[in-house]
XYZ file of C-alpha atoms in Angstrom:
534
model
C 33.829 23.427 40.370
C 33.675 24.869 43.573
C 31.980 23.379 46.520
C 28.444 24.281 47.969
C 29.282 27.876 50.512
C 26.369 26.374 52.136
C 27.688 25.053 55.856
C 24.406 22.890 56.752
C 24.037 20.995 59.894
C 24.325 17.560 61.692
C 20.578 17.457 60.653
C 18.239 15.633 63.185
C 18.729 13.546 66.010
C 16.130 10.899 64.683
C 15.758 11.557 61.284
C 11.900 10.557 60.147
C 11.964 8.677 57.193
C 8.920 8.908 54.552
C 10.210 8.325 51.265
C 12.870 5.467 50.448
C 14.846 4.224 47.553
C 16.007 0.521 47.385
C 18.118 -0.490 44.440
C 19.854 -3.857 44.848
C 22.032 -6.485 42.935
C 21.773 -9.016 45.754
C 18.469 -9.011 47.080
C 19.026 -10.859 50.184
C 16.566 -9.756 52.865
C 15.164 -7.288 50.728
C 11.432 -7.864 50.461
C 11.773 -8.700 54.740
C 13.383 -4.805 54.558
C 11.125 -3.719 52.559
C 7.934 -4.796 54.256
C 9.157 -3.308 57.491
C 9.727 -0.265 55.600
C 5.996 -0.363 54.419
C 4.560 -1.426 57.443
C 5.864 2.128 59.146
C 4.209 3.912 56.206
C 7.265 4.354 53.987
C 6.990 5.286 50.438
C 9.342 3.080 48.318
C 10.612 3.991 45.223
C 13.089 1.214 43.293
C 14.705 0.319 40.087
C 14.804 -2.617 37.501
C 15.043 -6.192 38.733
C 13.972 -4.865 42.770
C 11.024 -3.307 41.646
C 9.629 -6.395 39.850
C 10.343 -8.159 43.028
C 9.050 -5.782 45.699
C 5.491 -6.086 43.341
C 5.745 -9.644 42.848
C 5.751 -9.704 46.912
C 2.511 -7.542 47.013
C 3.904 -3.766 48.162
C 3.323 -0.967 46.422
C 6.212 0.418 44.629
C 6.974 4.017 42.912
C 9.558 3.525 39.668
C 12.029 5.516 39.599
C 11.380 6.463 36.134
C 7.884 7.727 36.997
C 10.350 10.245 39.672
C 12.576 11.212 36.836
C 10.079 11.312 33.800
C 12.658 9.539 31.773
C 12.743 5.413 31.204
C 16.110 3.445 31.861
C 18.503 3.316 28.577
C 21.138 1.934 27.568
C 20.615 -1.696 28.622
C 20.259 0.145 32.682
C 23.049 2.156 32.184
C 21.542 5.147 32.669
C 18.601 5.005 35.052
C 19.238 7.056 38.299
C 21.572 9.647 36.931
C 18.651 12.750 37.568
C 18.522 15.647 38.777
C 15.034 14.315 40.637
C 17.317 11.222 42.076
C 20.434 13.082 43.313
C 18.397 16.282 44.100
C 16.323 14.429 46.379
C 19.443 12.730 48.041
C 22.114 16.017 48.516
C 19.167 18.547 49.576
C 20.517 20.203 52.818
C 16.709 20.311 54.353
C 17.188 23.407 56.664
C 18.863 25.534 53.954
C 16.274 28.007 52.490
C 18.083 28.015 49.094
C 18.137 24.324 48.841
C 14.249 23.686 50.378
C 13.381 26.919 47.274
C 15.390 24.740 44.787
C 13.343 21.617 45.405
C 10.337 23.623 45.218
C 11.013 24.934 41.711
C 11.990 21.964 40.423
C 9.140 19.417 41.955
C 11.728 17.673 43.523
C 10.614 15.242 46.651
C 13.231 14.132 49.525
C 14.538 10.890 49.586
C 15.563 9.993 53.225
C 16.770 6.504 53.175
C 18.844 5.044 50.022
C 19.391 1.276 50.387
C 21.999 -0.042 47.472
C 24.420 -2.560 46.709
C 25.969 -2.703 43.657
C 26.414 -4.681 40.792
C 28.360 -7.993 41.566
C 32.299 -6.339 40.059
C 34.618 -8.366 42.326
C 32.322 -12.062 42.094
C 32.115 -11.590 37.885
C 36.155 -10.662 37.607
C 37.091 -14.170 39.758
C 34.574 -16.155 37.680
C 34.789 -14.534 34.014
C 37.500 -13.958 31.354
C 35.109 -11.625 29.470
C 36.472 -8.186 30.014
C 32.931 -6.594 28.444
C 30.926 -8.724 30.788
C 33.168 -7.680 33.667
C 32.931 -4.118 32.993
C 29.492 -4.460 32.046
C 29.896 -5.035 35.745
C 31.115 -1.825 36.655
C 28.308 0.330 38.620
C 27.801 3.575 38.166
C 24.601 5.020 39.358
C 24.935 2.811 42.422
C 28.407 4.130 43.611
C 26.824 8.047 42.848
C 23.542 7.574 44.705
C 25.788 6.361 47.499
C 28.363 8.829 47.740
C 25.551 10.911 47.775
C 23.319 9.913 50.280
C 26.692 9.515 52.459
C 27.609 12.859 51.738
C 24.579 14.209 53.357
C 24.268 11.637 55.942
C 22.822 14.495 58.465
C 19.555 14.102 56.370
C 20.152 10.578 54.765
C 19.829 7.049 55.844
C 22.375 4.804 53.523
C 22.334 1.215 53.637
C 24.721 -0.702 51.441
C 25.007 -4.203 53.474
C 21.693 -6.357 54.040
C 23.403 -6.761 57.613
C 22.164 -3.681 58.547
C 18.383 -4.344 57.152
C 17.010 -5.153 60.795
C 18.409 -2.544 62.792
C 17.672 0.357 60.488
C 14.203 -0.977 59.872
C 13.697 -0.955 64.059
C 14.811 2.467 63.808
C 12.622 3.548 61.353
C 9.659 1.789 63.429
C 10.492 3.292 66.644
C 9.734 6.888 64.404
C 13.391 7.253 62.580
C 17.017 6.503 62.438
C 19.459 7.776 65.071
C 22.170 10.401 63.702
C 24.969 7.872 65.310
C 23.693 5.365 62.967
C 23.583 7.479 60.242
C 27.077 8.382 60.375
C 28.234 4.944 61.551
C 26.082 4.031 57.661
C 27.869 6.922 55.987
C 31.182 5.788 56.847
C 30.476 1.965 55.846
C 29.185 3.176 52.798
C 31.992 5.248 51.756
C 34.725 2.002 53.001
C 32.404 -0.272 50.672
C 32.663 2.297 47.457
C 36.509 2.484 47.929
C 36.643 -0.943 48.183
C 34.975 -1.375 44.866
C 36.593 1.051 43.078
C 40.305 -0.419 44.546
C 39.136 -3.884 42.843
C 38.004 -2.065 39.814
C 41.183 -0.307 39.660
C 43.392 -3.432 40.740
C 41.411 -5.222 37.602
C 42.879 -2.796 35.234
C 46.050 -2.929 36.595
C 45.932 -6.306 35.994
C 45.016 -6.077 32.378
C 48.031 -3.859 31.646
C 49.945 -6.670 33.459
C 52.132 -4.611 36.012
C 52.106 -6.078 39.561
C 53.087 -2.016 40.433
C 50.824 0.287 39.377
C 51.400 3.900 39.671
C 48.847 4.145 43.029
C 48.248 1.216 44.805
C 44.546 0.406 45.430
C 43.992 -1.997 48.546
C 40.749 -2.996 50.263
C 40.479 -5.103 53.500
C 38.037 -5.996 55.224
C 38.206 -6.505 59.539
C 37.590 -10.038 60.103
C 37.767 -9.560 63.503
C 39.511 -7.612 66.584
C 41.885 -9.310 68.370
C 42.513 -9.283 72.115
C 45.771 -7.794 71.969
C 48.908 -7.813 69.599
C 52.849 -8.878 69.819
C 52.366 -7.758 73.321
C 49.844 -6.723 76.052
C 49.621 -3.573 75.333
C 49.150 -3.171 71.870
C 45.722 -3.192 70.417
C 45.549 -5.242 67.016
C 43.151 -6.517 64.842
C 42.679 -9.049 61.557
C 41.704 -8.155 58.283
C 41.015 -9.886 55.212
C 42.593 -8.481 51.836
C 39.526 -8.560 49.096
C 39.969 -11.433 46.716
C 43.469 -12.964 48.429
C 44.499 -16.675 48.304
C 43.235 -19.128 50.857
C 45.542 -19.027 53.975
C 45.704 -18.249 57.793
C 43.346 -14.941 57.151
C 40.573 -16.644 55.202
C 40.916 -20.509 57.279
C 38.011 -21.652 58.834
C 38.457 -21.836 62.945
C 37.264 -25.571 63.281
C 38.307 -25.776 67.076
C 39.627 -23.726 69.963
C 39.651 -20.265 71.287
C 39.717 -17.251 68.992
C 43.519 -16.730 67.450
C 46.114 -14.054 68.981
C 48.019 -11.908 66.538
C 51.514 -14.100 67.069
C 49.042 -17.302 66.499
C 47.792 -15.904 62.874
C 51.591 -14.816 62.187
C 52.855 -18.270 63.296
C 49.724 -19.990 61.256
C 51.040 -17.873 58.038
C 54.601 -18.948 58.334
C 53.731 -22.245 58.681
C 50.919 -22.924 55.954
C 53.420 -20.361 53.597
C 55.876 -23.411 54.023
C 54.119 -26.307 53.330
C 52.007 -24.679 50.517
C 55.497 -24.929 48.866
C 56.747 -28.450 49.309
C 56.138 -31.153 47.540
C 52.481 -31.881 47.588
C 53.326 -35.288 46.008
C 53.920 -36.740 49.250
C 52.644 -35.535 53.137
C 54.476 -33.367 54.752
C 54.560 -31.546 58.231
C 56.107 -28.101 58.990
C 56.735 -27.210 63.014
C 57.046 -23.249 63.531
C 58.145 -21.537 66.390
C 57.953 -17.543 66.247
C 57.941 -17.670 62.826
C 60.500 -19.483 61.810
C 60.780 -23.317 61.177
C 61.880 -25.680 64.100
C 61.313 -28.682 62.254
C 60.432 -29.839 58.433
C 59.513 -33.557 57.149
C 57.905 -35.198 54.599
C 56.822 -38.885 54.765
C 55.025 -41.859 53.864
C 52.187 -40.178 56.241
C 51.410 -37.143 57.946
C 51.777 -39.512 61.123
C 55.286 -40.659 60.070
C 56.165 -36.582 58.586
C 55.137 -35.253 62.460
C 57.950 -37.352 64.072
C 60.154 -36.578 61.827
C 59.687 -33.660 61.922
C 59.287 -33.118 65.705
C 62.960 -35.232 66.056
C 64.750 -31.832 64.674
C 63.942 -29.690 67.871
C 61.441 -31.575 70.449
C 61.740 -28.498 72.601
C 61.286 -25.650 70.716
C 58.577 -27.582 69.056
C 56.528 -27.375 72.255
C 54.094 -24.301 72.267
C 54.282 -24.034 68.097
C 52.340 -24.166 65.333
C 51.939 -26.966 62.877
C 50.858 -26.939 59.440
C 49.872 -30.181 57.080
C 49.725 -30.251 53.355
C 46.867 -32.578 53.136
C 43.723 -33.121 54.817
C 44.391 -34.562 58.471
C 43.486 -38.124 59.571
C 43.163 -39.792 63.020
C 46.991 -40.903 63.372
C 48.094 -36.983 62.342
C 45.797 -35.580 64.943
C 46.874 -38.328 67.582
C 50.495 -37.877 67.053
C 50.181 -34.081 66.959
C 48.004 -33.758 70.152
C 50.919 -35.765 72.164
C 52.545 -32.487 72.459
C 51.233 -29.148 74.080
C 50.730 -27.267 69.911
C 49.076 -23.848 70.185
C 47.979 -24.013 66.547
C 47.457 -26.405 63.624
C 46.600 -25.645 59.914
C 45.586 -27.704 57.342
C 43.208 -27.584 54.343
C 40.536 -30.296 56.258
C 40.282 -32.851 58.990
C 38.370 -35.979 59.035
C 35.928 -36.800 61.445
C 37.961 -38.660 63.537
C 40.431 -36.252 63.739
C 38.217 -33.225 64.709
C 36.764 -35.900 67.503
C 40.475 -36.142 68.817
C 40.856 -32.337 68.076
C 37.311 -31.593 69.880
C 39.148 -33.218 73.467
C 41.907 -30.485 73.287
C 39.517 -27.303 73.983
C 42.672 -24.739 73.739
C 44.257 -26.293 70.506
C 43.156 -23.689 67.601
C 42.295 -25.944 64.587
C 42.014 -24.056 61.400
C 40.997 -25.624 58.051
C 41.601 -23.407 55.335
C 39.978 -25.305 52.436
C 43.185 -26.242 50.058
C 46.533 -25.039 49.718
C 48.128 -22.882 47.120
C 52.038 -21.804 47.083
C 52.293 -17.649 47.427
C 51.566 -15.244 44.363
C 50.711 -11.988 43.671
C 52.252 -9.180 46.127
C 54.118 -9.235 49.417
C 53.180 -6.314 51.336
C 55.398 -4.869 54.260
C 54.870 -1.955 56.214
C 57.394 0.832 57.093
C 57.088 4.067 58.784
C 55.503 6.088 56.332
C 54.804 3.644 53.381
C 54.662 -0.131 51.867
C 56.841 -2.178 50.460
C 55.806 -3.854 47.806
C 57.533 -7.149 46.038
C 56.373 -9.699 44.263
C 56.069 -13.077 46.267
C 58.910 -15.338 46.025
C 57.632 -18.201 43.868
C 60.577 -19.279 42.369
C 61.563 -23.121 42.682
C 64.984 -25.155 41.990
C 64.966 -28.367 40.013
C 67.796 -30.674 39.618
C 68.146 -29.298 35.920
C 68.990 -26.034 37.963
C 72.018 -27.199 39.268
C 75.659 -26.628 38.585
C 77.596 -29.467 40.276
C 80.786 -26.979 41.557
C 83.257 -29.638 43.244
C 85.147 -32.718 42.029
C 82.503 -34.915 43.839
C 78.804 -34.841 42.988
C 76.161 -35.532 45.268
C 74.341 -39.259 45.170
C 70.821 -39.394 44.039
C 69.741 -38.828 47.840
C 72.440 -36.343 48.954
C 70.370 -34.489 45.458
C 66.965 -34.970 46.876
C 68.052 -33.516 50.043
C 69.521 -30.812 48.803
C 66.632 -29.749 46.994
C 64.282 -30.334 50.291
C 67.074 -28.479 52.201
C 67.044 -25.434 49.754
C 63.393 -24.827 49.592
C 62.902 -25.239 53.570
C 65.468 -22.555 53.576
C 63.546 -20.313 51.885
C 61.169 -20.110 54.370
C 63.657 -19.525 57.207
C 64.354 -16.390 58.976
C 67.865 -15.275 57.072
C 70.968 -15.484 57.623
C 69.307 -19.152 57.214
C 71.284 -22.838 57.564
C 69.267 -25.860 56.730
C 70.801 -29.632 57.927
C 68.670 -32.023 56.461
C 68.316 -36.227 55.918
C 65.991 -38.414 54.227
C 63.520 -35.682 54.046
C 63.738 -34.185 56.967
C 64.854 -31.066 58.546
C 67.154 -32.578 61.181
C 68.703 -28.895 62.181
C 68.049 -24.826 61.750
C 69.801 -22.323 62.116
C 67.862 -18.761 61.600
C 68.300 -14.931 61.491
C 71.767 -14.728 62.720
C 74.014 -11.878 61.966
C 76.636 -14.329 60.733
C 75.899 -17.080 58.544
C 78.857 -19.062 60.254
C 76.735 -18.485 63.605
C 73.719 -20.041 62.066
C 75.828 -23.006 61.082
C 76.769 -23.691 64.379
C 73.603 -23.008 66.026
C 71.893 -25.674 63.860
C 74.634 -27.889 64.320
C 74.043 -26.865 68.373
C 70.645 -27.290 68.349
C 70.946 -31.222 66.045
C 73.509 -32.510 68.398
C 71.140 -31.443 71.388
C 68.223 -32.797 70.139
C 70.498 -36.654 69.803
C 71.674 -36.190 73.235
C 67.742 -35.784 74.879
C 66.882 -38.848 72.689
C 69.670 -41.163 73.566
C 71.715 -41.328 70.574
C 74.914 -41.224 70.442
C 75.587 -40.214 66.888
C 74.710 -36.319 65.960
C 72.015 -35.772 63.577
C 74.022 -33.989 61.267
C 76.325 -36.742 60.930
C 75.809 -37.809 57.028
C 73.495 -34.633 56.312
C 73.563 -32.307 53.718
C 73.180 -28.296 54.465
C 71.288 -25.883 52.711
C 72.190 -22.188 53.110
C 70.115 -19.402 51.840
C 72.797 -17.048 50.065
C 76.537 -17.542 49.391
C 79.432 -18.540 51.800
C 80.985 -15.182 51.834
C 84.043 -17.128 53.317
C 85.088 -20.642 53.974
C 84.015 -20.557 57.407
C 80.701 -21.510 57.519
C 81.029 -23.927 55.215
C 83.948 -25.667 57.187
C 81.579 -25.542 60.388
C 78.527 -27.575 58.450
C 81.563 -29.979 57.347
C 82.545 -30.568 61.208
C 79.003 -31.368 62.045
C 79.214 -34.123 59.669
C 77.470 -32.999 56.424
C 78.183 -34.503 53.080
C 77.039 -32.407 50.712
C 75.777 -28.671 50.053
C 73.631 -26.324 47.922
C 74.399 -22.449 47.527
C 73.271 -19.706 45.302
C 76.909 -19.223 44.823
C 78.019 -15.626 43.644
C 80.728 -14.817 46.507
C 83.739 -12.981 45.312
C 85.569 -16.029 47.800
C 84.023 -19.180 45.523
C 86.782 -20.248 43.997
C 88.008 -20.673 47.782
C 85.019 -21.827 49.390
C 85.096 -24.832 46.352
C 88.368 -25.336 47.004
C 87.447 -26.042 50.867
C 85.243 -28.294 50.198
C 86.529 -30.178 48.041
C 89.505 -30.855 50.329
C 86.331 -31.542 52.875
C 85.510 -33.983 50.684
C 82.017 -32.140 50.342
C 79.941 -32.684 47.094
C 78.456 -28.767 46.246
C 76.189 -27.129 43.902
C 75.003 -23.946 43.772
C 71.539 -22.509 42.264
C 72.447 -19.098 41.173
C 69.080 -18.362 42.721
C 69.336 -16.531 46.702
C 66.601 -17.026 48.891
C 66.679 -14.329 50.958
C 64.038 -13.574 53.914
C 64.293 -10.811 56.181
């Protein structure tokens, strides 16, 4: 069908309003809209449920049924869906053909539309009831504000009871600006994408593909930040519709708005602890992403030191996430040290009192903690890509025990810590770890052997600042992300004193890597699952 030859105008500067439409699902601040509406000698017209309540608060309301001649049917699915509706929304008021048309066909013009729609996204997290979720699905609400956005040089949309007060002043003052009108038009267009990209994403769901043949997103802009990676590159956060607590959605309980390297810090760092054992407290140090120390213990208290013991000075300036609410001794121990940034799902009261003295330190609480699901999105020029989140785990039953000696029941716990940590580390990734604690890293190296040393580097550094004369490695085990491709790195973890080892495994060189460690007298197993994160 071919589009109206008809060019129109930008309409008014102030566009008068006389006759509005109000048609809401959540009626917050609508009778207070209303009113104001009335007060500068508005007519209202309205639908349904907002009808009743614009009468029950004593204004004088037009159905729109009365306007259309026709009563709602089909349980309100058809109600708005008229030619005396729509014309009154799309009429181009200074073209003659349009003005004649309305004429012929009694139609009146409707210069403000104020909808939200039914409640799609809020039913589909609650229910399991695909017909009550699709019951859910608007129709007349989405039209009548594509509409009245469409023709935004004449119309007045409102779809967010944010915007209640200013368009009512507006109105007041004798009618609404055309920079409003088209800063409405475009928020009402980004709020009817938005619901049709959960609509769609709900489907997609159904059919249970996490790849659909076009990917719907919506996001919302939480806020704009002061600058990104660097100085001079604007940024800004937004919040995916419907994602899983984290950094995005945390509440900011103390401190100074976050930067963009804060939030992608805060990620990394709640991403790691969501996915540790949340059977006993753990603490997770991050430096530029990547972990510089990872502990759990009998308290958060007890799982900061150890965790701080891995790199002291990288640790300085980082982020630090907790799996479990944080108490007085967790916020003491953590406030010792200059932190940017800690994350955790809640704080005590004495703990936000200790957090309160540290004006700079950004506290955010996001509620409770959930390992990753879904999607991982990651932009490239030109496009996404789009994986599913890496939630697999390794239990002992996963294990294939490779050389002659197998690990004790602590080298195996460590291991297992060890492996999962180095998930979450910046590949080509080597983990050290002892009695549950990251004790060194080495991350995104070109050379896996490299990253072996480095973390063996960076342990027998962090013994020599505290005195003690025997490296941290010494008795570790070592995690590494993917396979040995060669004997090498393996050899260079055995030097720095580790005792045991866990691998994917899958190297065309096993056979010789097990061969060098068991003449290392190294106890290995490998997964069969890689870790990789680039």
């Amino acid at each position: 069908m071919a589009a109206s030859s008809h060019k129109g105008s930008s309409g008014p500067a102030r566009l008068a309003v006389k006759r509005a439409l109000i048609s809401l699902s959540d009626k917050t601040g609508a009778t207070d809209f209303a009113k104001a509406l009335a007060a500068a000698g508005v007519e209202l017209l309205s639908t349904g449920g907002t009808a009743k309540a614009l009468k029950e608060a004593g204004l004088a309301v037009t159905d729109v049924s009365e306007v259309t001649g026709f009563p709602e049917i089909m349980d309100g699915r058809v109600k708005t869906l008229h030619p005396a509706v729509h014309g009154g929304i799309l009429a181009v008021r200074d073209a003659p053909e349009h003005v004649a048309a309305m004429r012929e066909h009694g139609i009146a013009p409707i210069d403000l539309v104020a909808i939200n729609l039914y409640p799609f996204e809020a039913t589909a997290q609650r229910s399991d009831d695909p017909l009550e979720i699709i019951e859910n699905i608007d129709i007349g609400g989405p039209a009548m504000i594509r509409a009245a956005a469409k023709n935004a040089a004449f119309v007045a949309v409102v779809t967010d009871p944010a915007d209640y007060g200013r368009v009512a002043e507006e109105v007041a003052a004798g009618g609404v600006e055309r920079a409003l009108r088209q800063e409405l038009a475009g928020k009402a267009f980004a709020r009817t994408a938005a619901y049709d990209a959960a609509i769609a994403g709900w489907f997609a769901e159904r059919e249970g593909t996490l790849f659909p043949e076009r990917l719907s997103l919506s996001a919302e802009r939480a806020a704009e930040l002061r600058y990104g990676e660097n100085p001079h590159q604007k940024a800004a956060l937004y919040r995916l519709d419907g994602a899983r607590p984290g950094a995005a959605s945390a509440r900011l309980a103390n401190g100074k708005p976050l930067s963009f390297n804060n939030l992608g810090d805060a990620d990394a760092a709640y991403q790691l602890v969501a996915d540790l054992d949340p059977a006993r407290p753990a603490i997770a140090i991050i430096k530029h992403a990547n972990p510089c120390g990872v502990a759990s213990g009998a308290s958060l208290a007890e799982a900061h030191q150890k965790a701080l013991r891995c790199d002291p000075v990288s640790a300085y300036g980082g982020v630090v996430a907790a799996n479990r609410p944080l108490d007085a001794q967790a916020a003491k121990a953590i406030t010792a040290l200059f932190t940017e940034v800690v994350i955790a799902p809640d704080a005590d009261e004495e703990a936000l009192n200790i957090f309160a003295a540290k004006p700079n330190l950004r506290l955010l609480l996001t509620g409770e903690m959930r390992p990753a699901e879904g999607i991982i999105l990651r932009s490239i020029a030109g496009g996404l890509l789009v994986q599913e989140a890496d939630v697999a785990q390794v239990s002992e039953a996963d294990l294939k025990v490779v050389t002659k000696r197998a690990p004790s029941p602590g080298e195996l716990a460590d291991l297992l810590f060890a492996f999962r940590v180095a998930k979450h580390v910046k590949s080509n990734a080597i983990v050290y770890a002892k009695d549950g604690a990251t004790v060194g890293i080495g991350a995104g190296q070109m050379s896996r052997v490299d990253s072996a040393r480095i973390a063996a580097w960076k342990a027998a550094e962090a013994a020599r600042q505290a005195g003690e004369e025997v490296a941290l490695t010494e008795g570790s085990v070592v995690a590494s992300d993917a396979f040995f491709p060669f004997a090498d790195g393996l050899m260079a973890a055995a030097e720095a004193g580790a005792s045991a080892v866990i691998q994917p495994g899958g190297s065309l060189r096993d056979e010789e890597v097990i061969a060098a460690a068991d003449e290392a007298g190294l106890a290995m197993v490998l997964t069969g699952l890689r870790h990789f994160r680039h």
